[in-house]
Coordinates of C-alpha atoms in Angstrom, one line a residue:
M375 CA 0.0 -0.1 0.1
K376 CA 2.8 2.3 0.9
N377 CA 4.5 1.7 -2.4
T378 CA 1.3 2.4 -4.4
F379 CA 0.7 5.6 -2.4
N380 CA 4.2 6.7 -3.2
N381 CA 3.9 6.0 -6.8
M382 CA 0.6 7.7 -7.2
K383 CA 2.1 10.9 -5.4
R384 CA 5.0 10.8 -7.8
S385 CA 2.8 10.3 -10.8
L386 CA 0.6 13.3 -9.8
N387 CA 3.7 15.5 -10.1
F388 CA 3.3 15.2 -13.9
I389 CA -0.3 16.6 -13.9
S390 CA -0.3 20.3 -13.5
I391 CA -4.1 20.5 -13.3
S392 CA -5.3 22.5 -10.4
K393 CA -6.5 20.7 -7.3
K394 CA -9.8 22.5 -7.5
K395 CA -10.6 20.9 -10.8
V396 CA -9.6 17.6 -9.4
A397 CA -11.9 18.1 -6.5
I398 CA -14.7 19.1 -9.0
L399 CA -14.1 15.9 -11.0
I400 CA -14.2 13.7 -8.0
F401 CA -17.5 15.5 -6.8
F402 CA -19.2 15.1 -10.1
G403 CA -18.1 11.5 -10.3
I404 CA -19.6 10.7 -6.8
I405 CA -22.8 12.5 -7.6
A406 CA -23.2 10.6 -11.0
S407 CA -22.6 7.5 -9.2
F408 CA -25.2 7.9 -6.5
I409 CA -27.7 9.1 -9.3
S410 CA -27.0 5.9 -11.3
A411 CA -27.8 3.9 -8.1
I412 CA -31.1 5.7 -7.6
I413 CA -32.4 5.1 -11.0
P414 CA -32.9 1.2 -10.6
S415 CA -35.0 2.1 -7.3
I416 CA -37.2 4.6 -9.4
N417 CA -37.6 1.8 -12.1
G418 CA -38.7 -0.6 -9.2
R419 CA -41.3 1.9 -8.0
I420 CA -42.6 2.3 -11.4
I421 CA -43.1 -1.5 -11.8
N422 CA -44.8 -1.5 -8.3
N423 CA -47.2 1.2 -9.4
I424 CA -47.9 -0.5 -12.7
L425 CA -49.1 -3.5 -10.8
K426 CA -51.3 -1.2 -8.5
F427 CA -52.5 0.7 -11.8
D428 CA -51.6 4.0 -10.0
Y429 CA -51.0 6.1 -13.1
N430 CA -50.2 9.4 -11.4
K431 CA -47.4 7.9 -9.5
I432 CA -46.2 6.1 -12.7
I433 CA -45.9 9.4 -14.5
F434 CA -44.3 11.0 -11.5
F435 CA -41.6 8.4 -11.1
A436 CA -41.0 8.2 -15.0
V437 CA -40.4 11.9 -15.1
L438 CA -38.3 11.9 -12.0
G439 CA -36.1 9.1 -13.6
G440 CA -35.8 10.9 -16.9
I441 CA -34.4 14.0 -15.0
F442 CA -32.1 12.0 -13.1
Q443 CA -30.9 10.3 -16.4
V444 CA -30.3 13.6 -18.0
I445 CA -28.3 14.9 -14.9
N446 CA -26.3 11.7 -14.9
T447 CA -25.5 11.9 -18.6
I448 CA -24.3 15.6 -18.2
L449 CA -22.1 14.7 -15.2
T450 CA -20.6 11.8 -16.9
Y451 CA -19.8 13.9 -19.9
L452 CA -18.0 16.4 -17.7
V453 CA -16.1 13.8 -15.8
N454 CA -14.9 12.0 -18.9
K455 CA -13.9 15.3 -20.5
T456 CA -11.7 16.3 -17.6
Y457 CA -10.3 12.9 -17.3
L458 CA -9.2 13.0 -21.1
N459 CA -7.4 16.3 -20.5
I460 CA -5.6 14.8 -17.4
R461 CA -4.6 11.6 -19.4
C462 CA -3.2 13.6 -22.3
E463 CA -1.2 16.0 -20.2
F464 CA 0.2 13.1 -18.1
V465 CA 1.4 11.1 -21.1
L466 CA 2.9 14.3 -22.7
N467 CA 4.7 15.5 -19.5
I468 CA 6.0 12.1 -18.5
R469 CA 7.4 11.3 -22.0
K470 CA 9.1 14.6 -22.1
R471 CA 10.8 14.0 -18.8
L472 CA 11.8 10.6 -19.9
C473 CA 13.3 11.8 -23.0
K474 CA 15.3 14.5 -21.1
D475 CA 16.4 12.0 -18.4
L476 CA 17.6 9.3 -20.9
I477 CA 19.8 12.0 -22.6
D478 CA 21.3 12.9 -19.0
F479 CA 21.9 9.2 -18.2
K480 CA 25.3 8.3 -17.2
A481 CA 27.0 6.1 -19.8
G482 CA 26.8 2.9 -18.0
N483 CA 23.1 3.2 -17.3
Y484 CA 22.3 2.4 -21.2
N485 CA 24.4 -0.8 -20.9
D486 CA 22.6 -1.9 -17.7
E487 CA 19.1 -1.3 -19.1
G488 CA 19.1 -2.2 -22.7
V489 CA 17.7 -0.1 -25.6
G490 CA 14.6 -2.3 -26.1
T491 CA 13.9 -2.2 -22.3
L492 CA 14.1 1.6 -22.1
L493 CA 11.8 1.9 -25.2
N494 CA 9.4 -0.5 -23.7
K495 CA 9.2 1.6 -20.5
I496 CA 8.6 4.8 -22.4
K497 CA 6.0 3.6 -24.6
N498 CA 4.2 0.8 -22.8
D499 CA 4.6 1.7 -19.2
S500 CA 3.9 5.4 -19.5
R501 CA 0.6 4.3 -21.4
M502 CA -0.1 1.9 -18.6
I503 CA 0.1 4.4 -16.0
A504 CA -2.1 6.7 -18.1
N505 CA -4.7 4.1 -18.4
F506 CA -4.7 3.5 -14.7
F507 CA -6.3 7.0 -14.2
N508 CA -9.2 5.7 -16.3
D509 CA -9.4 2.6 -14.3
I510 CA -9.3 4.6 -11.1
K511 CA -12.1 6.8 -12.4
E512 CA -14.3 3.9 -13.6
G513 CA -13.4 1.7 -10.7
I514 CA -14.0 4.3 -7.8
L515 CA -17.2 5.6 -9.6
G516 CA -18.3 2.0 -10.0
L517 CA -17.7 1.2 -6.3
F518 CA -19.6 4.2 -5.1
F519 CA -22.5 3.2 -7.4
N520 CA -22.4 -0.3 -6.0
I521 CA -21.8 0.9 -2.3
G522 CA -24.9 3.1 -2.8
I523 CA -26.9 0.2 -3.9
I524 CA -25.9 -2.1 -1.0
C525 CA -26.5 0.8 1.5
Y526 CA -30.1 1.2 0.1
I527 CA -30.7 -2.5 0.1
F528 CA -29.5 -2.6 3.7
Y529 CA -31.9 0.2 4.5
L530 CA -34.8 -1.7 2.9
N531 CA -34.1 -4.9 4.7
Y532 CA -31.0 -5.5 6.9
I533 CA -31.2 -9.1 6.7
I534 CA -30.7 -9.3 2.9
G535 CA -28.2 -6.5 3.4
I536 CA -26.1 -8.6 5.7
Y537 CA -26.5 -11.7 3.4
Y538 CA -25.2 -9.6 0.5
F539 CA -22.2 -8.3 2.5
V540 CA -21.1 -11.8 3.3
V541 CA -21.5 -13.1 -0.2
L542 CA -19.8 -10.2 -1.7
F543 CA -16.8 -10.6 0.8
I544 CA -16.3 -14.2 -0.3
S545 CA -16.6 -13.4 -3.9
I546 CA -13.9 -10.6 -3.6
I547 CA -11.5 -13.0 -1.7
I548 CA -11.7 -15.5 -4.6
R549 CA -11.1 -12.9 -7.2
Y550 CA -8.2 -11.4 -5.3
L551 CA -6.4 -14.8 -5.0
G552 CA -6.7 -15.1 -8.7
I553 CA -5.3 -11.7 -9.4
Q554 CA -2.3 -12.4 -7.1
K555 CA -1.6 -15.7 -9.0
A556 CA -2.1 -14.2 -12.4
L557 CA 0.2 -11.2 -11.6
K558 CA 3.3 -13.5 -11.1
Y559 CA 3.0 -14.7 -14.7
Q560 CA 2.4 -11.2 -15.9
K561 CA 5.6 -10.1 -14.3
L562 CA 7.5 -12.8 -16.0
S563 CA 5.9 -12.0 -19.4
I564 CA 7.2 -8.2 -18.9
I565 CA 10.7 -9.4 -18.2
E566 CA 10.7 -11.7 -21.2
S567 CA 9.3 -8.9 -23.4
D568 CA 12.0 -6.6 -22.3
Q569 CA 14.5 -9.2 -23.4
N570 CA 12.9 -9.7 -26.7
D571 CA 12.8 -6.0 -27.4
N572 CA 16.5 -5.8 -26.6
H573 CA 17.1 -8.6 -28.9
L574 CA 15.1 -6.9 -31.7
S575 CA 17.0 -3.8 -31.2
E576 CA 20.2 -5.8 -31.7
I577 CA 18.8 -7.2 -34.9
I578 CA 18.1 -3.7 -36.3
R579 CA 21.5 -2.4 -35.4
G580 CA 23.5 -5.4 -36.4
Y581 CA 21.6 -6.5 -39.4
K582 CA 24.7 -6.4 -41.7
D583 CA 26.7 -8.5 -39.5
I584 CA 23.8 -11.0 -39.0
K585 CA 23.7 -11.4 -42.8
V586 CA 27.2 -11.6 -43.7
T587 CA 28.1 -14.0 -40.7
N588 CA 25.1 -16.3 -41.7
L589 CA 23.4 -15.8 -38.2
K590 CA 20.0 -15.3 -39.6
N591 CA 18.6 -18.7 -38.5
K592 CA 20.1 -18.4 -35.1
F593 CA 18.5 -15.0 -34.4
L594 CA 15.2 -16.2 -35.7
E595 CA 15.2 -19.2 -33.5
K596 CA 16.2 -17.1 -30.5
N597 CA 13.4 -14.7 -31.3
K598 CA 10.8 -17.6 -31.8
E599 CA 11.8 -19.0 -28.3
E600 CA 11.4 -15.6 -26.6
L601 CA 8.1 -14.9 -28.2
N602 CA 6.9 -18.6 -27.1
M603 CA 7.8 -17.8 -23.6
I604 CA 6.1 -14.4 -23.7
S605 CA 2.9 -16.1 -25.1
N606 CA 3.0 -18.9 -22.6
Y607 CA 3.3 -16.6 -19.6
L608 CA 0.5 -14.4 -20.8
Y609 CA -1.6 -17.5 -21.5
K610 CA -1.0 -18.8 -17.8
S611 CA -1.8 -15.3 -16.5
N612 CA -5.1 -15.1 -18.5
K613 CA -6.0 -18.8 -17.8
T614 CA -5.4 -18.2 -14.0
S615 CA -7.4 -15.1 -13.9
E616 CA -10.3 -16.5 -15.9
I617 CA -10.3 -19.8 -13.6
Y618 CA -10.7 -17.7 -10.6
S619 CA -13.3 -15.3 -12.2
S620 CA -15.4 -18.2 -13.4
I621 CA -15.4 -19.7 -9.8
A622 CA -16.4 -16.4 -8.5
R623 CA -19.1 -15.8 -11.1
F624 CA -20.4 -19.4 -10.4
S625 CA -20.7 -18.7 -6.6
E626 CA -22.4 -15.5 -7.3
S627 CA -25.0 -17.2 -9.5
I628 CA -25.8 -19.7 -6.7
F629 CA -25.8 -16.8 -4.0
S630 CA -28.3 -14.9 -6.4
G631 CA -30.7 -17.8 -6.5
I632 CA -30.4 -18.2 -2.7
M633 CA -31.1 -14.4 -2.3
V634 CA -34.6 -15.1 -4.0
I635 CA -35.4 -17.9 -1.8
L636 CA -34.3 -15.9 1.2
G637 CA -36.6 -13.1 0.1
I638 CA -39.6 -15.4 -0.2
I639 CA -39.0 -16.7 3.2
L640 CA -38.9 -13.2 4.7
I641 CA -42.1 -12.2 2.9
K642 CA -43.9 -15.3 4.4
N643 CA -42.8 -14.5 7.9
N644 CA -43.7 -10.7 7.4
L645 CA -40.1 -9.6 7.6
L646 CA -40.2 -7.9 4.0
D647 CA -42.7 -6.0 2.0
K648 CA -43.4 -7.3 -1.6
D649 CA -42.8 -3.7 -2.9
K650 CA -39.4 -3.7 -1.3
F651 CA -38.6 -7.1 -2.6
V652 CA -39.3 -6.0 -6.2
I653 CA -36.9 -3.1 -5.8
I654 CA -34.2 -5.4 -4.2
F655 CA -34.8 -7.8 -7.0
M656 CA -34.2 -4.9 -9.5
Y657 CA -30.8 -4.4 -7.8
K658 CA -29.8 -8.0 -8.0
A659 CA -27.7 -7.8 -11.1
S660 CA -26.0 -4.6 -10.0
V661 CA -25.0 -5.9 -6.5
F662 CA -22.8 -8.6 -8.1
L663 CA -20.9 -6.1 -10.1
F664 CA -19.2 -4.9 -6.9
P665 CA -16.7 -7.7 -6.7
S666 CA -16.0 -7.5 -10.3
K667 CA -15.4 -3.7 -9.9
F668 CA -13.3 -4.2 -6.8
S669 CA -11.1 -6.8 -8.3
S670 CA -10.6 -4.8 -11.3
L671 CA -9.5 -1.9 -9.3
I672 CA -7.2 -4.1 -7.3
N673 CA -5.7 -5.5 -10.6
S674 CA -5.3 -1.9 -11.9
F675 CA -3.2 -1.0 -8.7
Q676 CA -1.1 -4.0 -9.1
K677 CA -0.4 -3.3 -12.8
F678 CA 0.2 0.4 -12.0
N679 CA 2.8 -0.4 -9.5
I680 CA 4.7 -2.6 -11.9
S681 CA 4.6 0.1 -14.5
A682 CA 5.3 3.0 -12.1
N683 CA 8.2 1.1 -10.5
R684 CA 9.8 0.7 -14.1
I685 CA 9.2 4.3 -15.0
F686 CA 10.7 5.7 -11.8
S687 CA 13.6 3.4 -12.1
V688 CA 14.4 5.5 -15.2
L689 CA 13.6 8.9 -13.8
E690 CA 15.5 8.3 -10.5
N691 CA 18.4 6.7 -12.1
K692 CA 21.9 8.2 -11.7
K693 CA 22.1 11.2 -13.9
E694 CA 25.2 13.3 -15.0
N695 CA 26.4 16.0 -12.5
Y696 CA 27.6 19.4 -13.7
G697 CA 28.7 22.6 -12.0
K698 CA 27.5 26.1 -12.5
I699 CA 30.4 28.0 -14.1
N700 CA 29.5 29.3 -17.6
T701 CA 32.5 30.5 -19.7
K702 CA 34.1 30.2 -23.0
L703 CA 36.9 27.9 -23.0
E704 CA 40.4 28.2 -24.7
G705 CA 41.5 24.7 -24.6
N706 CA 44.2 24.3 -22.0
I707 CA 43.9 20.8 -20.5
E708 CA 45.5 19.3 -17.3
F709 CA 45.2 16.0 -15.7
K710 CA 46.3 16.1 -12.0
N711 CA 46.7 12.7 -10.2
V712 CA 43.6 11.2 -12.0
Y713 CA 42.4 7.7 -10.8
F714 CA 39.9 5.8 -12.9
Y715 CA 38.5 2.3 -13.1
Y716 CA 35.3 0.6 -14.3
K717 CA 35.6 -2.1 -11.7
K718 CA 37.8 -1.8 -8.5
D719 CA 39.9 -5.0 -9.4
N720 CA 40.7 -3.6 -12.8
V721 CA 42.3 -0.1 -12.4
I722 CA 42.9 1.7 -15.7
F723 CA 44.8 4.8 -14.3
K724 CA 46.7 5.7 -11.1
N725 CA 48.0 9.2 -10.5
L726 CA 47.7 10.1 -14.3
S727 CA 49.1 13.5 -14.9
F728 CA 49.7 15.5 -18.0
K729 CA 49.2 19.0 -19.6
I730 CA 48.0 19.9 -23.2
K731 CA 48.2 23.5 -24.3
K732 CA 45.6 25.4 -26.2
N733 CA 45.7 25.4 -30.0
S734 CA 47.8 22.4 -30.1
Y735 CA 47.6 18.9 -31.9
T736 CA 48.4 16.0 -29.6
V737 CA 48.4 12.3 -30.5
I738 CA 47.8 9.6 -27.9
L739 CA 49.3 6.2 -28.9
G740 CA 48.8 2.9 -27.2
A741 CA 47.7 -0.7 -27.7
H742 CA 44.0 -1.6 -27.5
G743 CA 42.5 -1.6 -24.1
V744 CA 45.1 0.5 -22.3
G745 CA 42.9 3.5 -21.7
K746 CA 43.2 5.8 -24.7
S747 CA 39.3 6.2 -25.2
T748 CA 39.0 6.5 -21.5
I749 CA 41.1 9.8 -21.5
L750 CA 38.8 11.2 -24.1
G751 CA 35.6 10.1 -22.2
L752 CA 37.1 11.8 -19.1
I753 CA 37.8 15.0 -20.9
S754 CA 34.4 15.2 -22.5
K755 CA 32.8 14.2 -19.1
I756 CA 31.0 11.2 -20.6
I757 CA 32.7 9.5 -17.4
D758 CA 33.9 11.0 -14.3
P759 CA 37.3 10.4 -12.5
I760 CA 37.2 8.2 -9.4
K761 CA 39.8 10.5 -7.8
G762 CA 42.0 13.5 -9.0
D763 CA 41.2 16.5 -10.9
I764 CA 40.8 17.4 -14.5
L765 CA 41.3 21.1 -15.3
I766 CA 40.2 23.1 -18.4
D767 CA 41.8 26.5 -18.4
N768 CA 42.4 26.0 -14.7
Y769 CA 38.7 25.5 -14.1
N770 CA 37.9 22.1 -12.4
L771 CA 35.8 20.2 -15.0
K772 CA 33.3 19.1 -12.3
D773 CA 32.6 22.9 -11.7
L774 CA 31.8 23.8 -15.2
S775 CA 28.3 23.9 -16.5
E776 CA 26.7 21.5 -19.0
D777 CA 26.4 24.2 -21.6
T778 CA 30.1 25.2 -21.2
I779 CA 31.3 21.6 -21.6
R780 CA 29.0 20.6 -24.5
N781 CA 29.5 23.9 -26.4
N782 CA 33.3 23.8 -26.0
I783 CA 34.3 20.1 -26.1
V784 CA 33.3 17.7 -28.8
L785 CA 34.1 14.1 -29.1
I786 CA 34.1 12.4 -32.6
P787 CA 34.1 8.7 -32.2
Q788 CA 35.6 6.0 -34.4
Q789 CA 32.0 5.2 -35.7
P790 CA 30.2 8.6 -35.4
Y791 CA 26.4 8.4 -35.3
L792 CA 24.7 10.5 -38.0
F793 CA 21.0 10.7 -37.9
N794 CA 18.6 9.4 -40.7
F795 CA 17.9 12.9 -41.8
S796 CA 19.1 15.0 -44.8
I797 CA 22.7 16.3 -44.7
L798 CA 21.5 19.7 -44.0
E799 CA 19.3 18.7 -41.2
N800 CA 22.1 16.8 -39.5
L801 CA 24.3 19.9 -39.6
S802 CA 21.5 22.4 -38.9
L803 CA 21.0 20.7 -35.6
V804 CA 24.1 22.3 -34.5
N805 CA 24.1 25.6 -36.5
D806 CA 21.3 26.6 -38.8
D807 CA 23.3 29.2 -40.9
K808 CA 23.3 27.6 -44.2
N809 CA 26.1 29.6 -45.7
K810 CA 28.3 28.7 -42.8
I811 CA 27.3 24.9 -43.2
I812 CA 28.5 25.2 -46.7
N813 CA 31.8 26.8 -46.0
V814 CA 32.6 24.3 -43.2
C815 CA 31.8 21.5 -45.6
K816 CA 34.1 23.0 -48.2
L817 CA 36.9 23.3 -45.4
V818 CA 36.6 19.5 -44.4
G819 CA 36.5 18.4 -48.1
I820 CA 32.9 17.0 -48.2
H821 CA 31.2 19.7 -50.3
D822 CA 32.1 18.4 -53.7
K823 CA 30.7 15.0 -52.7
I824 CA 27.4 16.6 -51.5
M825 CA 27.0 18.4 -54.7
T826 CA 27.0 15.1 -56.8
F827 CA 23.9 14.0 -55.2
K828 CA 20.5 14.8 -56.9
D829 CA 19.1 16.6 -53.8
Q830 CA 22.6 18.0 -52.7
Y831 CA 22.5 19.1 -49.2
N832 CA 18.6 17.9 -48.8
T833 CA 19.8 14.3 -49.4
K834 CA 18.8 11.9 -46.8
I835 CA 21.8 9.8 -45.8
G836 CA 19.8 6.7 -44.8
S837 CA 20.1 4.5 -41.7
D838 CA 23.7 4.3 -40.4
A839 CA 24.5 7.0 -43.1
C840 CA 24.7 4.0 -45.7
L841 CA 24.9 6.7 -48.4
L842 CA 28.3 7.8 -47.3
S843 CA 31.7 6.1 -47.1
G844 CA 33.6 5.7 -44.0
G845 CA 35.9 8.8 -44.8
E846 CA 32.9 10.9 -45.7
K847 CA 31.1 10.0 -42.5
Q848 CA 34.1 11.1 -40.5
K849 CA 34.2 14.4 -42.6
L850 CA 30.7 15.1 -41.8
A851 CA 31.1 14.4 -38.2
I852 CA 34.1 16.8 -38.0
A853 CA 32.1 19.4 -40.0
R854 CA 29.4 19.0 -37.3
A855 CA 32.0 19.4 -34.6
I856 CA 33.4 22.7 -36.2
L857 CA 29.8 24.2 -36.7
S858 CA 29.4 23.7 -32.9
D859 CA 32.2 26.4 -32.4
A860 CA 33.7 23.9 -29.9
K861 CA 37.4 24.8 -29.0
I862 CA 38.5 21.2 -28.1
L863 CA 38.2 18.4 -30.7
L864 CA 38.6 15.0 -29.5
L865 CA 39.2 12.4 -32.2
D866 CA 38.8 8.7 -31.3
E867 CA 40.5 6.4 -33.8
I868 CA 38.7 8.2 -36.7
T869 CA 41.2 7.0 -39.3
N870 CA 40.8 3.3 -38.4
N871 CA 39.6 1.0 -41.1
L872 CA 39.8 4.0 -43.7
D873 CA 41.7 3.7 -47.0
K874 CA 44.9 5.7 -47.7
E875 CA 43.1 8.5 -49.7
S876 CA 40.6 8.9 -46.9
V877 CA 43.5 9.0 -44.2
K878 CA 45.3 11.5 -46.4
S879 CA 42.2 13.8 -46.6
I880 CA 41.8 13.6 -42.9
E881 CA 45.5 14.4 -42.3
N882 CA 45.3 17.6 -44.5
L883 CA 42.1 18.4 -42.7
I884 CA 43.9 18.3 -39.2
D885 CA 46.7 20.4 -40.6
N886 CA 44.2 23.1 -41.5
L887 CA 42.5 23.1 -38.0
K888 CA 45.4 22.4 -35.6
D889 CA 46.4 26.1 -35.0
D890 CA 42.9 27.2 -34.2
Y891 CA 41.7 24.2 -31.9
T892 CA 42.9 22.0 -29.2
I893 CA 43.1 18.8 -31.1
I894 CA 43.5 15.5 -29.4
M895 CA 43.7 12.3 -31.4
I896 CA 44.0 8.7 -30.3
T897 CA 45.2 5.9 -32.4
H898 CA 47.2 2.7 -32.2
N899 CA 48.7 2.3 -35.8
N900 CA 49.4 5.6 -37.4
I901 CA 50.2 9.3 -36.7
L902 CA 48.5 11.9 -38.8
G903 CA 50.2 15.3 -39.6
T904 CA 52.8 16.7 -37.3
P905 CA 51.7 16.6 -33.7
S906 CA 53.2 19.0 -31.1
Q907 CA 53.5 16.1 -28.7
I908 CA 52.8 12.5 -28.6
F909 CA 51.6 10.6 -25.5
E910 CA 52.3 6.9 -25.4
I911 CA 50.3 4.9 -22.8
Q912 CA 51.9 1.8 -21.7
N913 CA 50.5 -1.2 -19.9
S914 CA 52.2 -0.1 -16.5
N915 CA 49.3 2.3 -16.0
K916 CA 51.6 5.2 -16.4
I917 CA 51.9 7.7 -19.1
K918 CA 55.2 8.4 -21.1
V919 CA 55.5 11.8 -22.8
I920 CA 57.8 11.7 -25.9
K921 CA 58.7 15.2 -27.1

């Protein structure tokens, strides 16, 4: 219960609708429920007066019933309209927040969660929470309706009222046990669904390797097994729920028949009027909606908790931390006794110290796995040092604001990610000055290639930038970095797997840029241009500077 309350409280933070409107919504809903509960009573009185041929009372109760029905329709419309506004607002706000928090994730969180799982949480779980508000509305209003009926029956005859109370309690227990058992299978189906979504995301991202390494059948078989497990868990969940619901409905049918017999016995013993029995009989079907409504509400709470816990595990996950200093950086970099490890038993650096001057070109050499990319990750604050300080222009990196770091430091990876937009759209994300875009593309040597395309700068580059070669992707990524007006350019193995012509082109580009930017390039097999200094990382977790 405490978990449910906390989840509801956190969910309501994404709804900016005023408390006054919420109070009005609840008030209208309760009124509508009680009016709905009164209408069968009016219909019962109409039937009684028909049997007595009292036409005046028939007309009176018919008009009264019509008025109540109109009022109920209006109130229901107002309740549903307000709810739809709340639902739309909630889905919009929570997805906006999720998108922001995903971008602010620490790097390791993506590996822990999996892309498929995260997408499942954003799409399915946010929708489940939104649907919960509708379930709450329908469930609570339905319960008020049923409670009103039960109270009225209790007023008409306390013996039948007590009988109904006992019967409904038994029915609720049966349904509740079914919900708890079905929920276990439902949780397992969600876990398997996450795994399958992660698997599908891997297929999409690695489809080329799947084809060329003849892994198609393996992946299809794995996908089939996962889907079968999901289907099996869902079947068991639905089967369990249906078995217990059937038992509850069967018992309710028996109890309903017994109620009629009980009513006749009470009439014969002058403990119940015939007129009241007719009204109670009119309510018979509605009374047994109570266990169904109650169990549906409990089921909704359970599903809500599952989805809310998954959503808030994203929203409350570790995010990047930034300082508050806003400034324009010049590009001086210093590491002072930096320690870093991914796991405590596998230290990458101890007391790592070095300096890089602004407007210089530095190459970091070293074999695979010795920490070259880790250095760039630390400078760009994709990861944080365990101990020690990283200074940029004598500012501690942890004290700089997010805008300062992202506007002044750009990391270009070995496989840069270019969006499946047009070339112009990719570059306009950074700078929307088209003339500047064209000039920068000329500077990096990609303009002539762009002009050969039919749609030129409006050409869509396709998924994984399939329209471009490896060297062209790197040039476009460098153009994007330059357009950002960043002062520090970090190049991570950008010439790896490129042909000689592309490598030479990148070398000429670096020569053109090195006097205006602080450029750090890491590599393991070649050196481009004429670096001002070379850092060679050795396996001893030390850094050796070669002038």
